[in-house]
mmCIF file of C-alpha atoms in Angstrom:
data_model
loop_
_atom_site.group_PDB
_atom_site.id
_atom_site.type_symbol
_atom_site.label_atom_id
_atom_site.label_comp_id
_atom_site.label_asym_id
_atom_site.label_seq_id
_atom_site.Cartn_x
_atom_site.Cartn_y
_atom_site.Cartn_z
ATOM 1 C CA MET A 291 85.216 90.675 136.872
ATOM 2 C CA LYS A 292 87.712 90.224 134.112
ATOM 3 C CA THR A 293 91.414 89.813 134.499
ATOM 4 C CA PHE A 294 94.287 89.697 132.116
ATOM 5 C CA VAL A 295 97.852 88.546 132.309
ATOM 6 C CA ILE A 296 100.948 89.939 130.689
ATOM 7 C CA GLU A 297 102.795 87.482 128.486
ATOM 8 C CA GLU A 298 106.129 87.657 126.756
ATOM 9 C CA PHE A 299 105.667 88.194 123.051
ATOM 10 C CA TYR A 300 109.130 88.903 121.732
ATOM 11 C CA VAL A 301 111.652 88.970 124.540
ATOM 12 C CA ASP A 302 115.272 88.216 123.894
ATOM 13 C CA GLU A 303 118.526 89.178 125.551
ATOM 14 C CA GLN A 304 119.767 90.478 122.210
ATOM 15 C CA ASN A 305 116.798 92.829 121.813
ATOM 16 C CA ARG A 306 117.170 96.535 122.434
ATOM 17 C CA CYS A 307 113.411 96.627 122.947
ATOM 18 C CA ASN A 308 111.334 93.782 124.344
ATOM 19 C CA PHE A 309 107.673 93.208 123.534
ATOM 20 C CA TYR A 310 104.994 91.890 125.858
ATOM 21 C CA THR A 311 101.309 91.358 125.221
ATOM 22 C CA VAL A 312 98.107 90.937 127.183
ATOM 23 C CA LYS A 313 95.781 87.939 127.436
ATOM 24 C CA PHE A 314 92.386 87.927 129.078
ATOM 25 C CA ASP A 315 92.001 84.998 131.467
ATOM 26 C CA ASP A 316 88.932 83.673 129.669
ATOM 27 C CA GLU A 317 90.628 83.724 126.265
ATOM 28 C CA ASP A 318 92.873 81.049 124.795
ATOM 29 C CA VAL A 319 95.301 83.402 123.115
ATOM 30 C CA SER A 320 96.623 86.908 123.651
ATOM 31 C CA GLU A 321 95.197 89.993 121.970
ATOM 32 C CA THR A 322 98.289 90.300 119.776
ATOM 33 C CA VAL A 323 98.103 86.691 118.638
ATOM 34 C CA LYS A 324 94.461 87.330 117.719
ATOM 35 C CA PHE A 325 95.624 90.282 115.650
ATOM 36 C CA PHE A 326 98.091 88.124 113.719
ATOM 37 C CA GLU A 327 95.596 85.279 113.373
ATOM 38 C CA SER A 328 93.084 87.683 111.861
ATOM 39 C CA TYR A 329 95.254 89.320 109.222
ATOM 40 C CA ASP A 330 98.296 87.135 108.566
ATOM 41 C CA VAL A 331 96.102 84.987 106.373
ATOM 42 C CA GLU A 332 96.810 83.951 102.787
ATOM 43 C CA GLY A 333 94.821 86.187 100.441
ATOM 44 C CA HIS A 334 93.682 88.663 103.097
ATOM 45 C CA GLU A 335 93.457 92.187 101.704
ATOM 46 C CA PHE A 336 95.515 93.558 104.608
ATOM 47 C CA ARG A 337 98.115 90.811 104.775
ATOM 48 C CA ASP A 338 100.894 93.077 103.544
ATOM 49 C CA ASP A 339 100.042 95.538 106.315
ATOM 50 C CA VAL A 340 100.407 92.959 109.063
ATOM 51 C CA LEU A 341 103.697 91.767 107.570
ATOM 52 C CA TYR A 342 104.992 95.360 107.471
ATOM 53 C CA ILE A 343 104.138 95.584 111.170
ATOM 54 C CA THR A 344 105.977 92.298 111.747
ATOM 55 C CA VAL A 345 109.125 93.757 110.186
ATOM 56 C CA LEU A 346 108.696 96.978 112.141
ATOM 57 C CA ILE A 347 108.568 95.009 115.407
ATOM 58 C CA GLU A 348 111.738 93.181 114.379
ATOM 59 C CA GLU A 349 113.483 96.462 113.556
ATOM 60 C CA ILE A 350 112.430 98.125 116.816
ATOM 61 C CA ALA A 351 113.528 95.032 118.746
ATOM 62 C CA ALA A 352 116.919 95.056 117.033
ATOM 63 C CA LYS A 353 117.627 98.782 116.924
ATOM 64 C CA GLY A 354 115.530 100.280 119.687
ATOM 65 C CA SER A 355 112.386 102.381 119.748
ATOM 66 C CA GLN A 356 114.216 105.567 118.806
ATOM 67 C CA ILE A 357 114.018 104.532 115.146
ATOM 68 C CA ILE A 358 110.392 105.640 115.152
ATOM 69 C CA TYR A 359 110.239 107.619 118.357
ATOM 70 C CA ARG A 360 112.972 110.223 118.343
ATOM 71 C CA PRO A 361 114.363 111.506 121.592
ATOM 72 C CA ARG A 362 113.528 115.092 120.724
ATOM 73 C CA ASP A 363 112.101 117.519 123.253
ATOM 74 C CA GLU A 364 109.062 118.086 121.109
ATOM 75 C CA ALA A 365 108.300 114.395 120.533
ATOM 76 C CA ARG A 366 105.909 113.860 123.409
ATOM 77 C CA ALA A 367 103.928 116.957 122.594
ATOM 78 C CA LEU A 368 103.273 115.530 119.142
ATOM 79 C CA ALA A 369 102.461 112.006 120.206
ATOM 80 C CA LEU A 370 99.145 110.723 118.967
ATOM 81 C CA PRO A 371 96.418 110.789 120.083
ATOM 82 C CA PRO A 372 96.769 114.117 121.805
ATOM 83 C CA GLU A 373 93.912 114.925 124.152
ATOM 84 C CA LYS A 374 92.247 111.999 125.821
ATOM 85 C CA MET A 375 95.339 110.128 126.824
ATOM 86 C CA ILE A 376 96.331 109.708 130.388
ATOM 87 C CA ARG A 377 99.402 111.783 130.958
ATOM 88 C CA GLU A 378 101.934 109.236 132.049
ATOM 89 C CA ILE A 379 102.001 107.160 128.959
ATOM 90 C CA ASN A 380 101.630 107.203 125.221
ATOM 91 C CA LEU A 381 99.415 105.024 123.149
ATOM 92 C CA GLU A 382 100.250 105.150 119.490
ATOM 93 C CA TYR A 383 99.560 103.088 116.449
ATOM 94 C CA THR A 384 101.498 101.841 113.518
ATOM 95 C CA GLY A 385 100.654 100.449 110.136
ATOM 96 C CA ASN A 386 98.618 101.605 107.209
ATOM 97 C CA ASN A 387 95.236 99.925 107.102
ATOM 98 C CA LEU A 388 95.844 98.159 110.389
ATOM 99 C CA ARG A 389 96.639 99.501 113.804
ATOM 100 C CA LEU A 390 98.507 97.597 116.448
ATOM 101 C CA TYR A 391 98.107 99.444 119.713
ATOM 102 C CA TYR A 392 100.871 99.496 122.221
ATOM 103 C CA VAL A 393 101.961 101.048 125.458
ATOM 104 C CA GLU A 394 105.525 102.132 125.890
ATOM 105 C CA LEU A 395 106.200 101.229 129.522
ATOM 106 C CA ARG A 396 109.840 102.123 128.984
ATOM 107 C CA THR A 397 111.686 102.951 125.802
ATOM 108 C CA ASN A 398 112.903 99.351 125.832
ATOM 109 C CA ILE A 399 109.669 97.700 127.009
ATOM 110 C CA TRP A 400 106.528 97.798 124.939
ATOM 111 C CA LEU A 401 103.207 96.225 125.817
ATOM 112 C CA LEU A 402 101.199 95.227 122.752
ATOM 113 C CA LEU A 403 97.454 95.552 123.315
ATOM 114 C CA GLY A 404 96.173 93.984 120.127
ATOM 115 C CA GLY A 405 94.673 95.765 117.187
ATOM 116 C CA GLY A 406 92.536 95.688 114.096
ATOM 117 C CA ILE A 407 91.519 97.732 111.103
ATOM 118 C CA ALA A 408 92.277 101.411 111.566
ATOM 119 C CA HIS A 409 89.403 103.048 113.382
ATOM 120 C CA ASN A 410 89.283 105.896 110.856
ATOM 121 C CA LEU A 411 88.661 103.552 107.910
ATOM 122 C CA PRO A 412 85.158 102.519 106.771
ATOM 123 C CA LYS A 413 85.628 98.972 108.044
ATOM 124 C CA GLY A 414 87.477 100.123 111.129
ATOM 125 C CA ASN A 415 86.851 97.814 114.059
ATOM 126 C CA PRO A 416 89.788 97.629 116.392
ATOM 127 C CA PRO A 417 88.985 94.921 118.955
ATOM 128 C CA ILE A 418 89.919 97.239 121.763
ATOM 129 C CA ALA A 419 87.882 100.393 121.457
ATOM 130 C CA PHE A 420 89.770 103.524 122.064
ATOM 131 C CA HIS A 421 88.329 104.419 125.438
ATOM 132 C CA GLU A 422 88.636 100.840 126.610
ATOM 133 C CA ALA A 423 92.243 100.886 125.482
ATOM 134 C CA GLN A 424 92.910 103.929 127.599
ATOM 135 C CA TYR A 425 91.316 102.302 130.608
ATOM 136 C CA PHE A 426 93.401 99.247 129.862
ATOM 137 C CA VAL A 427 96.510 101.400 129.735
ATOM 138 C CA LYS A 428 95.631 103.004 133.042
ATOM 139 C CA LYS A 429 95.319 99.594 134.683
ATOM 140 C CA ALA A 430 98.565 98.474 133.093
ATOM 141 C CA VAL A 431 100.277 101.528 134.515
ATOM 142 C CA GLU A 432 98.858 100.802 137.950
ATOM 143 C CA ALA A 433 100.050 97.241 137.655
ATOM 144 C CA TYR A 434 103.380 98.447 136.450
ATOM 145 C CA ASN A 435 103.682 100.571 139.542
ATOM 146 C CA ILE A 436 102.333 98.053 141.995
ATOM 147 C CA GLU A 437 102.757 94.482 140.929
ATOM 148 C CA TYR A 438 105.522 94.426 138.386
ATOM 149 C CA LYS A 439 109.136 95.355 138.507
ATOM 150 C CA ILE A 440 111.130 96.292 135.504
ATOM 151 C CA HIS A 441 114.676 95.075 135.540
ATOM 152 C CA ASP A 442 117.239 94.882 132.772
ATOM 153 C CA GLY A 443 114.699 95.385 130.008
ATOM 154 C CA ARG A 444 112.288 92.782 131.341
ATOM 155 C CA VAL A 445 108.958 92.877 133.147
ATOM 156 C CA ILE A 446 109.139 90.760 136.278
ATOM 157 C CA PRO A 447 105.897 89.972 138.130
ATOM 158 C CA ALA A 448 106.281 90.640 141.834
ATOM 159 C CA ASN A 449 102.840 89.823 143.236
ATOM 160 C CA GLY A 450 101.384 87.325 140.802
ATOM 161 C CA THR A 451 100.666 87.753 137.131
ATOM 162 C CA GLU A 452 97.027 88.818 137.135
ATOM 163 C CA ILE A 453 95.753 92.332 136.779
ATOM 164 C CA ILE A 454 92.129 93.193 137.376
ATOM 165 C CA ILE A 455 90.806 95.337 134.570
ATOM 166 C CA TYR A 456 87.041 95.408 135.278
ATOM 167 C CA MET B 269 110.801 83.975 124.462
ATOM 168 C CA ILE B 270 109.437 84.539 120.991
ATOM 169 C CA ASN B 271 105.756 83.892 120.485
ATOM 170 C CA GLU B 272 105.122 81.064 118.015
ATOM 171 C CA ARG B 273 102.527 83.055 116.089
ATOM 172 C CA PHE B 274 105.011 85.890 115.677
ATOM 173 C CA LEU B 275 107.618 83.414 114.424
ATOM 174 C CA LYS B 276 105.098 82.196 111.863
ATOM 175 C CA ALA B 277 104.422 85.751 110.711
ATOM 176 C CA ARG B 278 108.161 86.320 110.357
ATOM 177 C CA GLU B 279 108.362 83.285 108.087
ATOM 178 C CA ASN B 280 105.686 84.845 105.891
ATOM 179 C CA VAL B 281 107.560 88.122 105.516
ATOM 180 C CA GLN B 282 108.838 88.591 101.973
ATOM 181 C CA PRO B 283 111.946 90.573 100.951
ATOM 182 C CA GLU B 284 109.802 93.454 99.691
ATOM 183 C CA HIS B 285 108.255 93.896 103.155
ATOM 184 C CA ARG B 286 111.689 94.261 104.732
ATOM 185 C CA ILE B 287 112.846 96.591 101.964
ATOM 186 C CA PHE B 288 109.766 98.810 102.399
ATOM 187 C CA VAL B 289 110.131 99.164 106.154
ATOM 188 C CA ARG B 290 113.897 99.604 106.116
ATOM 189 C CA LYS B 291 113.833 102.184 103.330
ATOM 190 C CA ASN B 292 111.089 104.035 105.149
ATOM 191 C CA LEU B 293 113.070 104.060 108.377
ATOM 192 C CA ALA B 294 116.212 105.155 106.525
ATOM 193 C CA LEU B 295 114.282 108.006 104.908
ATOM 194 C CA ILE B 296 112.957 109.132 108.286
ATOM 195 C CA GLU B 297 116.427 108.923 109.801
ATOM 196 C CA GLN B 298 117.722 111.151 107.006
ATOM 197 C CA ILE B 299 114.922 113.671 107.557
ATOM 198 C CA PHE B 300 115.635 113.815 111.299
ATOM 199 C CA HIS B 301 119.353 114.144 110.572
ATOM 200 C CA ILE B 302 118.697 117.210 108.439
ATOM 201 C CA LEU B 303 116.187 118.646 110.935
ATOM 202 C CA ASN B 304 118.813 118.336 113.663
ATOM 203 C CA GLU B 305 121.474 119.916 111.448
ATOM 204 C CA LYS B 306 119.193 122.829 110.652
ATOM 205 C CA GLY B 307 117.859 123.081 114.181
ATOM 206 C CA TRP B 308 114.315 122.657 112.919
ATOM 207 C CA THR B 309 111.458 121.151 114.901
ATOM 208 C CA GLN B 310 108.789 118.925 113.399
ATOM 209 C CA LYS B 311 106.494 121.899 113.843
ATOM 210 C CA ARG B 312 108.757 124.014 111.640
ATOM 211 C CA LEU B 313 108.793 121.274 109.005
ATOM 212 C CA ALA B 314 104.999 121.088 109.165
ATOM 213 C CA THR B 315 104.721 124.854 108.739
ATOM 214 C CA GLU B 316 107.120 124.890 105.796
ATOM 215 C CA LEU B 317 105.157 122.087 104.126
ATOM 216 C CA GLY B 318 101.792 123.641 104.904
ATOM 217 C CA LYS B 319 100.751 120.544 106.837
ATOM 218 C CA SER B 320 99.518 119.907 110.357
ATOM 219 C CA GLU B 321 101.901 118.727 113.043
ATOM 220 C CA SER B 322 99.918 115.537 113.522
ATOM 221 C CA GLU B 323 100.207 114.779 109.795
ATOM 222 C CA ILE B 324 103.991 115.175 109.923
ATOM 223 C CA SER B 325 104.146 113.105 113.084
ATOM 224 C CA LYS B 326 102.367 110.300 111.231
ATOM 225 C CA TRP B 327 104.735 110.636 108.266
ATOM 226 C CA LEU B 328 107.671 110.198 110.608
ATOM 227 C CA SER B 329 106.214 107.251 112.506
ATOM 228 C CA GLY B 330 107.916 104.621 110.363
ATOM 229 C CA MET B 331 105.121 103.279 108.191
ATOM 230 C CA HIS B 332 104.031 106.142 105.977
ATOM 231 C CA ASN B 333 103.935 105.269 102.311
ATOM 232 C CA PHE B 334 105.869 108.234 100.942
ATOM 233 C CA THR B 335 105.170 109.219 97.354
ATOM 234 C CA PHE B 336 107.804 110.818 95.135
ATOM 235 C CA GLN B 337 105.679 113.953 95.246
ATOM 236 C CA THR B 338 105.907 114.061 99.043
ATOM 237 C CA ILE B 339 109.635 113.304 98.999
ATOM 238 C CA SER B 340 110.162 116.097 96.465
ATOM 239 C CA LYS B 341 108.238 118.572 98.630
ATOM 240 C CA ILE B 342 110.282 117.623 101.695
ATOM 241 C CA GLU B 343 113.539 117.947 99.742
ATOM 242 C CA ALA B 344 112.404 121.333 98.436
ATOM 243 C CA VAL B 345 111.697 122.815 101.870
ATOM 244 C CA LEU B 346 114.773 121.241 103.456
ATOM 245 C CA GLY B 347 116.960 122.307 100.537
ATOM 246 C CA GLN B 348 118.697 118.936 100.601
ATOM 247 C CA GLU B 349 118.241 115.537 99.034
ATOM 248 C CA ILE B 350 116.819 112.836 101.263
ATOM 249 C CA LEU B 351 116.678 110.148 98.593
ATOM 250 C CA VAL B 352 119.770 109.442 96.512
ATOM 251 C CA THR B 353 120.157 106.564 94.073
ATOM 252 C CA PRO B 354 123.288 104.382 94.152
ATOM 253 C CA ARG B 355 124.302 105.824 90.764
ATOM 254 C CA GLN B 356 123.999 109.409 92.028
ATOM 255 C CA LEU B 357 126.004 108.437 95.073
ATOM 256 C CA THR B 358 128.723 106.826 92.932
ATOM 257 C CA GLN B 359 128.927 109.960 90.786
ATOM 258 C CA LYS B 360 129.242 112.186 93.829
ATOM 259 C CA ILE B 361 131.917 110.044 95.411
ATOM 260 C CA SER B 362 133.761 109.705 92.098
ATOM 261 C CA ALA B 363 133.749 113.472 91.659
ATOM 262 C CA SER B 364 135.121 114.010 95.143
ATOM 263 C CA VAL B 365 137.748 111.310 94.799
ATOM 264 C CA ASP B 366 138.742 112.765 91.428
ATOM 265 C CA ILE B 367 139.296 116.176 93.022
ATOM 266 C CA THR B 368 141.330 114.596 95.787
ATOM 267 C CA ALA B 369 143.380 112.536 93.327
ATOM 268 C CA LYS B 370 144.121 115.594 91.171
ATOM 269 C CA LYS B 371 145.225 117.478 94.273
ATOM 270 C CA ILE B 372 147.623 114.685 95.234
ATOM 271 C CA VAL B 373 149.034 114.331 91.724
ATOM 272 C CA GLY B 374 149.581 118.080 91.586
ATOM 273 C CA GLU B 375 151.335 118.005 94.920
ATOM 274 C CA VAL B 376 153.590 115.094 93.914
ATOM 275 C CA LEU B 377 154.542 116.704 90.593
ATOM 276 C CA ASN B 378 155.237 119.967 92.331
ATOM 277 C CA ARG B 379 157.455 118.364 94.958
ATOM 278 C CA VAL B 380 159.411 116.288 92.447
ATOM 279 C CA HIS B 381 159.836 119.255 90.108
ATOM 280 C CA ASN B 382 161.051 121.582 92.854
ATOM 281 C CA GLU B 383 163.140 119.039 94.735
ATOM 282 C CA PRO B 384 165.231 116.955 92.308
ATOM 283 C CA SER B 385 166.715 115.024 95.206
ATOM 284 C CA ILE B 386 163.429 113.192 95.739
ATOM 285 C CA ILE B 387 163.664 109.720 94.301
ATOM 286 C CA ARG B 388 160.331 108.383 95.453
ATOM 287 C CA TYR B 389 157.063 109.902 96.653
ATOM 288 C CA ASP B 390 154.114 107.698 97.676
ATOM 289 C CA ALA B 391 150.742 108.911 98.836
ATOM 290 C CA SER B 392 147.788 106.828 99.969
ATOM 291 C CA LEU B 393 144.358 107.574 101.379
ATOM 292 C CA ASP B 394 141.780 105.658 103.379
ATOM 293 C CA LEU B 395 138.398 107.008 102.372
ATOM 294 C CA LYS B 396 134.993 106.772 103.994
ATOM 295 C CA SER B 397 131.783 108.346 102.754
ATOM 296 C CA ASP B 398 128.242 108.671 104.064
ATOM 297 C CA GLY B 399 127.035 109.900 100.684
ATOM 298 C CA LYS B 400 127.204 113.517 101.672
ATOM 299 C CA THR B 401 130.807 114.028 102.591
ATOM 300 C CA ILE B 402 133.995 112.129 102.038
ATOM 301 C CA ILE B 403 136.125 111.609 105.059
ATOM 302 C CA ILE B 404 139.760 110.826 104.474
ATOM 303 C CA GLU B 405 140.367 108.793 107.556
ATOM 304 C CA ARG B 406 144.082 108.551 106.966
ATOM 305 C CA GLU B 407 146.287 110.290 104.458
ATOM 306 C CA LYS B 408 149.760 108.793 104.318
ATOM 307 C CA LYS B 409 152.741 110.107 102.397
ATOM 308 C CA MET B 410 156.157 108.503 102.072
ATOM 309 C CA ILE B 411 158.910 110.715 100.715
ATOM 310 C CA LEU B 412 162.326 109.208 99.928
ATOM 311 C CA ASN B 413 165.092 111.686 99.420
ATOM 312 C CA LYS B 414 168.611 110.949 98.146
ATOM 313 C CA HIS B 415 170.256 112.905 100.936
ATOM 314 C CA LEU B 416 167.749 112.655 103.788
ATOM 315 C CA PRO B 417 166.097 109.816 105.690
ATOM 316 C CA ALA B 418 162.621 108.769 104.571
ATOM 317 C CA ILE B 419 159.904 111.106 105.723
ATOM 318 C CA GLU B 420 156.539 109.692 106.615
ATOM 319 C CA VAL B 421 153.669 112.094 106.957
ATOM 320 C CA THR B 422 150.269 110.950 108.201
ATOM 321 C CA ALA B 423 147.185 113.086 108.519
ATOM 322 C CA ALA B 424 143.858 111.860 109.780
ATOM 323 C CA LYS B 425 140.221 112.768 109.286
ATOM 324 C CA VAL B 426 140.415 115.216 106.475
ATOM 325 C CA LYS B 427 136.952 116.204 105.316
ATOM 326 C CA TYR B 428 136.065 116.981 101.726
ATOM 327 C CA VAL B 429 132.594 118.312 100.999
ATOM 328 C CA ASP B 430 131.212 116.475 97.999
ATOM 329 C CA ASN B 431 129.953 119.505 96.105
ATOM 330 C CA THR B 432 132.295 119.583 93.149
ATOM 331 C CA SER B 433 131.754 123.245 92.438
ATOM 332 C CA ASN B 434 132.511 124.272 95.980
ATOM 333 C CA HIS B 435 134.823 121.764 97.518
ATOM 334 C CA ASP B 436 136.329 122.478 100.829
ATOM 335 C CA THR B 437 139.173 120.810 102.638
ATOM 336 C CA SER B 438 139.828 120.976 106.295
ATOM 337 C CA ALA B 439 142.037 118.934 108.557
ATOM 338 C CA ALA B 440 140.582 117.721 111.826
#
């Protein structure tokens, strides 16, 4: 059995969107920290990509998720990926050569799942495989419904901080 | 709480990274602004460009590296500019202000010529521009007449379309 906890990643009262991340209980750091540790490295070929994502997170935090996710009626129909997603939630990616996966629990609460090289590139090896990510999302949604409350742009654990994933 | 590793990444961000992301987001905002004005969906934009909806969705996700060729194609189908240089913007604003200034000068000369009792006529404008239109937020006129008390006339939010060959004025 493996469990993970939800940690604050970039949560601030000034933010219009707060970011959380996930950490498996047998790991020292969260999946998102692993992502940054892997690519925010001097001389890494994809360092610019991870720094672009860093700025994008800052911009979304400051201005809100609508800067990349427009409140248009058609938006959800066009969300990627289209077919194999569970219905309640979107999982999208950002970046060029890298993908940082996230779940939008609310427009102002995003859960970062970690990431890696884009799965459609030759070296693509996102740490969380796509189907696993969807299962992960499903569990996060269950947890969101059962064990966590969302209040004032923050995720508040109600029944402990652990979520069983498998 | 801000994760320490994220703080470290932020320290490594260079000005060009911020410029890239912010310009990209500004470009997308402009595209959506025009789509909303025209009542177009992303699907319509995709059709006009001969691209798939998913491709356009990716373009508008905030991190697409737009080429000038792509920008030109988008401008062509939208029939509007989405990328304007500061110099182009200055020229547009200058042209619009010039038209406005000429209009005011003409009005002042006309009033003074037709009404010799006027001893002083002041006009001032507060301008605001988003690069596409010039909004005169406040237009103030002070007319001093030998025989009458001073007249102060204030109009607000007068819109001048920036197209110099087809300028339009309308009071809000």
